[in-house]
mmCIF file of C-alpha atoms and ligand atoms in Angstrom:
data_model
loop_
_atom_site.group_PDB
_atom_site.id
_atom_site.type_symbol
_atom_site.label_atom_id
_atom_site.label_comp_id
_atom_site.label_asym_id
_atom_site.label_seq_id
_atom_site.Cartn_x
_atom_site.Cartn_y
_atom_site.Cartn_z
ATOM 1 C CA MET P 1 9.487 -7.028 -19.653
ATOM 2 C CA ALA P 2 12.595 -5.580 -18.024
ATOM 3 C CA ALA P 3 15.801 -7.583 -18.314
ATOM 4 C CA VAL P 4 16.870 -9.405 -15.153
ATOM 5 C CA ARG P 5 19.287 -7.137 -13.291
ATOM 6 C CA THR P 6 21.521 -7.446 -10.297
ATOM 7 C CA VAL P 7 20.057 -6.888 -6.829
ATOM 8 C CA ARG P 8 21.362 -3.699 -5.218
ATOM 9 C CA PRO P 9 20.980 -3.673 -1.416
ATOM 10 C CA ASP P 10 19.463 -0.408 -0.170
ATOM 11 C CA PRO P 11 22.113 1.343 1.955
ATOM 12 C CA LEU P 12 19.340 2.720 4.206
ATOM 13 C CA GLY P 13 18.095 -0.736 5.169
ATOM 14 C CA ASP P 14 15.027 -2.659 4.057
ATOM 15 C CA ARG P 15 12.431 -0.851 1.979
ATOM 16 C CA PHE P 16 8.792 -1.884 2.414
ATOM 17 C CA ASP P 17 6.143 -0.747 -0.077
ATOM 18 C CA PHE P 18 2.553 -1.883 0.371
ATOM 19 C CA HIS P 19 0.882 -0.202 -2.617
ATOM 20 C CA SER P 20 1.424 -0.712 -6.358
ATOM 21 C CA HIS P 21 -0.383 -1.695 -9.554
ATOM 22 C CA SER P 22 0.120 -3.985 -12.540
ATOM 23 C CA PHE P 23 -1.664 -4.136 -15.890
ATOM 24 C CA LEU P 24 -4.245 -6.356 -14.206
ATOM 25 C CA SER P 25 -5.775 -2.962 -13.324
ATOM 26 C CA ASP P 26 -4.329 0.361 -14.579
ATOM 27 C CA GLY P 27 -0.588 -0.252 -14.246
ATOM 28 C CA THR P 28 1.662 -0.449 -17.296
ATOM 29 C CA THR P 29 3.271 -3.836 -16.813
ATOM 30 C CA SER P 30 2.996 -7.274 -15.200
ATOM 31 C CA ALA P 31 3.183 -8.077 -11.510
ATOM 32 C CA THR P 32 6.315 -10.098 -12.222
ATOM 33 C CA ASP P 33 7.971 -7.081 -13.825
ATOM 34 C CA MET P 34 7.042 -4.871 -10.848
ATOM 35 C CA TRP P 35 8.297 -7.460 -8.368
ATOM 36 C CA ASN P 36 11.521 -7.984 -10.305
ATOM 37 C CA GLU P 37 12.235 -4.251 -10.333
ATOM 38 C CA ALA P 38 11.476 -3.917 -6.611
ATOM 39 C CA ARG P 39 13.807 -6.790 -5.878
ATOM 40 C CA CYS P 40 16.554 -5.162 -7.975
ATOM 41 C CA LEU P 41 16.112 -1.930 -6.013
ATOM 42 C CA GLY P 42 16.763 -3.905 -2.845
ATOM 43 C CA HIS P 43 13.170 -3.788 -1.548
ATOM 44 C CA ARG P 44 12.276 -6.352 1.095
ATOM 45 C CA VAL P 45 8.532 -6.159 0.301
ATOM 46 C CA LEU P 46 6.341 -4.967 -2.545
ATOM 47 C CA ALA P 47 2.579 -5.452 -2.379
ATOM 48 C CA LEU P 48 0.701 -5.559 -5.670
ATOM 49 C CA THR P 49 -2.667 -4.029 -4.837
ATOM 50 C CA ASP P 50 -4.603 -3.767 -8.068
ATOM 51 C CA HIS P 51 -7.825 -1.784 -8.100
ATOM 52 C CA LEU P 52 -10.958 -3.737 -7.230
ATOM 53 C CA SER P 53 -14.541 -2.521 -7.237
ATOM 54 C CA LEU P 54 -17.643 -4.692 -7.322
ATOM 55 C CA GLU P 55 -16.308 -7.322 -9.729
ATOM 56 C CA ASP P 56 -15.339 -10.857 -8.659
ATOM 57 C CA PRO P 57 -11.920 -10.620 -6.944
ATOM 58 C CA ALA P 58 -11.088 -14.280 -7.723
ATOM 59 C CA PRO P 59 -9.422 -13.956 -11.179
ATOM 60 C CA LEU P 60 -7.194 -11.064 -10.060
ATOM 61 C CA LEU P 61 -6.097 -12.786 -6.858
ATOM 62 C CA ARG P 62 -5.536 -16.113 -8.583
ATOM 63 C CA ARG P 63 -3.256 -14.495 -11.188
ATOM 64 C CA LEU P 64 -1.293 -12.473 -8.599
ATOM 65 C CA HIS P 65 -0.731 -15.559 -6.438
ATOM 66 C CA GLN P 66 0.386 -17.495 -9.505
ATOM 67 C CA GLU P 67 3.038 -14.854 -10.246
ATOM 68 C CA ALA P 68 4.016 -14.402 -6.580
ATOM 69 C CA ARG P 69 4.916 -18.083 -6.280
ATOM 70 C CA ALA P 70 7.864 -17.499 -8.624
ATOM 71 C CA TRP P 71 9.684 -15.762 -5.747
ATOM 72 C CA ASP P 72 9.248 -18.628 -3.266
ATOM 73 C CA GLY P 73 12.431 -19.301 -1.339
ATOM 74 C CA GLU P 74 13.834 -15.774 -1.803
ATOM 75 C CA PRO P 75 14.175 -13.190 0.976
ATOM 76 C CA PHE P 76 12.073 -10.786 -1.138
ATOM 77 C CA VAL P 77 8.360 -10.800 -0.176
ATOM 78 C CA PRO P 78 5.812 -10.315 -2.982
ATOM 79 C CA LEU P 79 2.554 -9.565 -1.203
ATOM 80 C CA VAL P 80 -0.773 -10.115 -2.961
ATOM 81 C CA GLY P 81 -3.492 -7.568 -2.287
ATOM 82 C CA VAL P 82 -6.220 -5.300 -3.564
ATOM 83 C CA GLU P 83 -7.063 -1.612 -3.419
ATOM 84 C CA LEU P 84 -10.829 -1.225 -3.045
ATOM 85 C CA THR P 85 -11.574 1.701 -5.337
ATOM 86 C CA LYS P 86 -14.574 4.002 -5.655
ATOM 87 C CA LEU P 87 -17.224 1.503 -4.591
ATOM 88 C CA PRO P 88 -20.227 2.672 -2.602
ATOM 89 C CA PRO P 89 -18.894 3.014 0.979
ATOM 90 C CA ARG P 90 -21.576 0.674 2.359
ATOM 91 C CA LYS P 91 -20.120 -2.129 0.172
ATOM 92 C CA ILE P 92 -16.521 -1.782 1.414
ATOM 93 C CA ALA P 93 -16.722 -4.248 4.309
ATOM 94 C CA ALA P 94 -18.359 -6.998 2.229
ATOM 95 C CA VAL P 95 -15.877 -6.664 -0.646
ATOM 96 C CA ALA P 96 -12.923 -6.549 1.772
ATOM 97 C CA ARG P 97 -14.214 -9.748 3.390
ATOM 98 C CA ALA P 98 -14.629 -11.465 0.022
ATOM 99 C CA ALA P 99 -11.130 -10.441 -1.085
ATOM 100 C CA ARG P 100 -9.601 -11.782 2.123
ATOM 101 C CA ARG P 101 -11.510 -15.046 1.794
ATOM 102 C CA LEU P 102 -10.141 -15.414 -1.740
ATOM 103 C CA GLY P 103 -6.535 -14.928 -0.668
ATOM 104 C CA ALA P 104 -5.781 -11.195 -0.403
ATOM 105 C CA GLU P 105 -2.908 -10.896 2.060
ATOM 106 C CA ILE P 106 -3.356 -7.130 2.331
ATOM 107 C CA VAL P 107 -6.387 -4.893 1.766
ATOM 108 C CA LEU P 108 -6.109 -1.190 0.980
ATOM 109 C CA VAL P 109 -8.885 1.306 0.393
ATOM 110 C CA HIS P 110 -8.485 4.136 -2.157
ATOM 111 C CA GLY P 111 -9.123 6.987 0.256
ATOM 112 C CA GLU P 112 -10.632 10.413 -0.228
ATOM 113 C CA THR P 113 -7.639 11.934 -2.049
ATOM 114 C CA VAL P 114 -7.662 15.623 -2.960
ATOM 115 C CA ALA P 115 -6.658 14.607 -6.516
ATOM 116 C CA GLU P 116 -9.957 13.103 -7.692
ATOM 117 C CA SER P 117 -13.520 12.539 -6.609
ATOM 118 C CA VAL P 118 -13.990 9.559 -4.329
ATOM 119 C CA PRO P 119 -17.388 8.786 -2.748
ATOM 120 C CA ALA P 120 -17.804 10.740 0.490
ATOM 121 C CA GLY P 121 -17.775 8.397 3.464
ATOM 122 C CA THR P 122 -15.077 6.133 1.958
ATOM 123 C CA ASN P 123 -12.481 6.982 4.634
ATOM 124 C CA ARG P 124 -14.988 6.364 7.395
ATOM 125 C CA ALA P 125 -16.250 3.057 5.980
ATOM 126 C CA ALA P 126 -12.680 1.799 5.542
ATOM 127 C CA LEU P 127 -11.743 2.738 9.110
ATOM 128 C CA ASP P 128 -14.927 1.209 10.544
ATOM 129 C CA SER P 129 -14.754 -2.093 8.680
ATOM 130 C CA GLY P 130 -12.109 -3.822 10.791
ATOM 131 C CA LEU P 131 -10.959 -5.505 7.562
ATOM 132 C CA VAL P 132 -8.654 -2.893 6.045
ATOM 133 C CA ASP P 133 -4.882 -2.725 6.621
ATOM 134 C CA ILE P 134 -4.067 0.635 5.034
ATOM 135 C CA LEU P 135 -6.206 3.653 4.176
ATOM 136 C CA ALA P 136 -4.368 4.920 1.081
ATOM 137 C CA HIS P 137 -4.019 8.659 0.382
ATOM 138 C CA PRO P 138 -6.818 9.680 2.798
ATOM 139 C CA GLY P 139 -6.731 13.329 1.706
ATOM 140 C CA LEU P 140 -8.238 15.833 4.115
ATOM 141 C CA LEU P 141 -9.114 13.282 6.781
ATOM 142 C CA THR P 142 -10.701 14.625 9.935
ATOM 143 C CA ALA P 143 -9.397 14.415 13.486
ATOM 144 C CA GLU P 144 -12.148 11.868 14.280
ATOM 145 C CA GLU P 145 -11.080 9.700 11.333
ATOM 146 C CA ALA P 146 -7.445 9.804 12.485
ATOM 147 C CA GLU P 147 -8.549 8.746 15.973
ATOM 148 C CA LEU P 148 -10.553 5.896 14.484
ATOM 149 C CA ALA P 149 -7.466 4.807 12.523
ATOM 150 C CA GLU P 150 -5.510 4.690 15.768
ATOM 151 C CA LYS P 151 -8.267 2.814 17.605
ATOM 152 C CA ASN P 152 -8.809 0.217 14.862
ATOM 153 C CA SER P 153 -5.113 -0.158 13.927
ATOM 154 C CA VAL P 154 -5.585 1.035 10.352
ATOM 155 C CA VAL P 155 -2.354 2.468 8.955
ATOM 156 C CA LEU P 156 -2.598 5.831 7.163
ATOM 157 C CA GLU P 157 -0.607 6.392 4.001
ATOM 158 C CA ILE P 158 1.879 9.043 2.958
ATOM 159 C CA SER P 159 1.791 8.803 -0.844
ATOM 160 C CA ALA P 160 4.615 9.282 -3.335
ATOM 161 C CA ARG P 161 2.069 9.639 -6.134
ATOM 162 C CA ARG P 162 1.545 12.978 -7.847
ATOM 163 C CA GLY P 163 -1.766 14.541 -6.813
ATOM 164 C CA HIS P 164 -2.381 12.221 -3.859
ATOM 165 C CA ALA P 165 0.819 13.596 -2.292
ATOM 166 C CA LEU P 166 -0.672 17.097 -2.003
ATOM 167 C CA ALA P 167 -2.300 16.211 1.319
ATOM 168 C CA ASN P 168 0.692 14.357 2.814
ATOM 169 C CA GLY P 169 1.473 17.151 5.289
ATOM 170 C CA HIS P 170 -2.114 17.205 6.518
ATOM 171 C CA VAL P 171 -2.229 13.397 6.859
ATOM 172 C CA ALA P 172 1.057 13.326 8.792
ATOM 173 C CA ARG P 173 -0.120 16.027 11.183
ATOM 174 C CA ARG P 174 -3.499 14.368 11.839
ATOM 175 C CA ALA P 175 -1.806 10.996 12.386
ATOM 176 C CA GLU P 176 0.673 12.491 14.821
ATOM 177 C CA GLU P 177 -2.082 14.224 16.812
ATOM 178 C CA ALA P 178 -4.095 10.998 17.060
ATOM 179 C CA GLY P 179 -1.178 8.600 17.527
ATOM 180 C CA ALA P 180 -2.131 6.760 14.317
ATOM 181 C CA LEU P 181 0.475 4.791 12.378
ATOM 182 C CA LEU P 182 1.889 5.955 9.039
ATOM 183 C CA VAL P 183 3.636 4.306 6.123
ATOM 184 C CA VAL P 184 5.226 5.678 2.914
ATOM 185 C CA ASP P 185 3.942 3.902 -0.226
ATOM 186 C CA SER P 186 4.794 4.490 -3.877
ATOM 187 C CA ASP P 187 1.406 3.711 -5.466
ATOM 188 C CA ALA P 188 3.624 2.873 -8.461
ATOM 189 C CA HIS P 189 1.817 2.151 -11.717
ATOM 190 C CA ALA P 190 5.113 1.458 -13.538
ATOM 191 C CA PRO P 191 8.524 0.115 -12.457
ATOM 192 C CA ASP P 192 10.197 3.541 -12.661
ATOM 193 C CA GLN P 193 7.691 4.909 -10.115
ATOM 194 C CA LEU P 194 8.950 2.639 -7.339
ATOM 195 C CA VAL P 195 10.530 4.586 -4.494
ATOM 196 C CA PRO P 196 13.972 3.646 -3.132
ATOM 197 C CA GLY P 197 14.736 4.147 0.557
ATOM 198 C CA ALA P 198 16.397 7.563 0.228
ATOM 199 C CA ARG P 199 13.412 8.963 -1.629
ATOM 200 C CA ALA P 200 10.933 7.454 0.863
ATOM 201 C CA ARG P 201 12.876 9.202 3.615
ATOM 202 C CA ALA P 202 12.749 12.519 1.779
ATOM 203 C CA ILE P 203 9.003 12.157 1.175
ATOM 204 C CA ALA P 204 8.418 11.442 4.872
ATOM 205 C CA ARG P 205 10.553 14.433 5.883
ATOM 206 C CA GLY P 206 8.728 16.584 3.322
ATOM 207 C CA ALA P 207 5.402 15.599 4.892
ATOM 208 C CA GLY P 208 6.668 17.076 8.154
ATOM 209 C CA ILE P 209 7.730 13.890 9.933
ATOM 210 C CA ALA P 210 10.656 14.654 12.238
ATOM 211 C CA GLU P 211 13.967 12.858 11.865
ATOM 212 C CA THR P 212 13.182 11.079 15.144
ATOM 213 C CA GLY P 213 9.911 9.721 13.734
ATOM 214 C CA LEU P 214 11.403 8.197 10.579
ATOM 215 C CA ARG P 215 12.250 4.827 12.082
ATOM 216 C CA ALA P 216 8.613 4.248 13.069
ATOM 217 C CA VAL P 217 7.294 5.165 9.625
ATOM 218 C CA LEU P 218 9.931 3.455 7.481
ATOM 219 C CA GLU P 219 10.765 0.395 9.559
ATOM 220 C CA GLN P 220 8.681 -0.390 12.653
ATOM 221 C CA THR P 221 5.200 0.107 11.201
ATOM 222 C CA PRO P 222 6.105 -1.720 7.963
ATOM 223 C CA LYS P 223 7.356 -4.678 10.006
ATOM 224 C CA THR P 224 4.087 -4.681 11.947
ATOM 225 C CA ILE P 225 2.096 -4.699 8.701
ATOM 226 C CA LEU P 226 4.239 -7.508 7.294
ATOM 227 C CA ARG P 227 3.722 -9.637 10.418
ATOM 228 C CA ARG P 228 -0.018 -9.089 10.079
ATOM 229 C CA CYS P 229 -0.040 -10.062 6.385
ATOM 230 C CA ARG P 230 2.364 -13.002 6.671
ATOM 231 C CA PRO P 231 2.067 -14.394 10.183
ATOM 232 C CA SER P 232 4.939 -16.853 10.693
HETATM 233 ZN ZN1 LIG T 1 -5.568 4.818 -4.822
HETATM 234 ZN ZN1 LIG T 2 -3.245 2.831 -5.969
#
């Protein structure tokens, strides 16, 4: 467990990150440790979105909520979520529904990354379900899939994670053509993989997003997602 450190405000404004993992799936440390580090980096939001397949989502969500409550009363927002990972595409909607019913504030789907094999049809099922907030690392998504993302208000992800990031340029271009929303997530599996604001900016620029488009990706869309997850 990392020692408690001082909070450093991010000079570039609030940082929002909707994708990370703890040792409740394949991360290296606890949700509390991840949230503490994010808070020290000056993040406004970090979602813990541990991998979920066909198992019961209840124990994972119960534990994440238990740890999230420790930050009650602070400006930092620890979101509780899941990343639906490598399940048969036809099961995605039902599992997303079950996770939401059991308290998931945000639902991601592990998209068809170029870095590993993911069941074909995963992107499509996630975009069709009406129950998914973010399609993570969607890889070589098609123009039709990008249009569906726009139509169904599913946010597409620019990923800081090695491997998944290889298709960031393609994802950004498809999203721009279709008018779909984008966000930059760390997909951190350890505290030192969290992405401060300056690095998120560089990753967005590296994906081909113009300087004029950065505010939408790094601030406006994240605020929209947050309002959806935590309606006030
Ligand atoms: Zn993933
Ligand atoms: Zn992930």
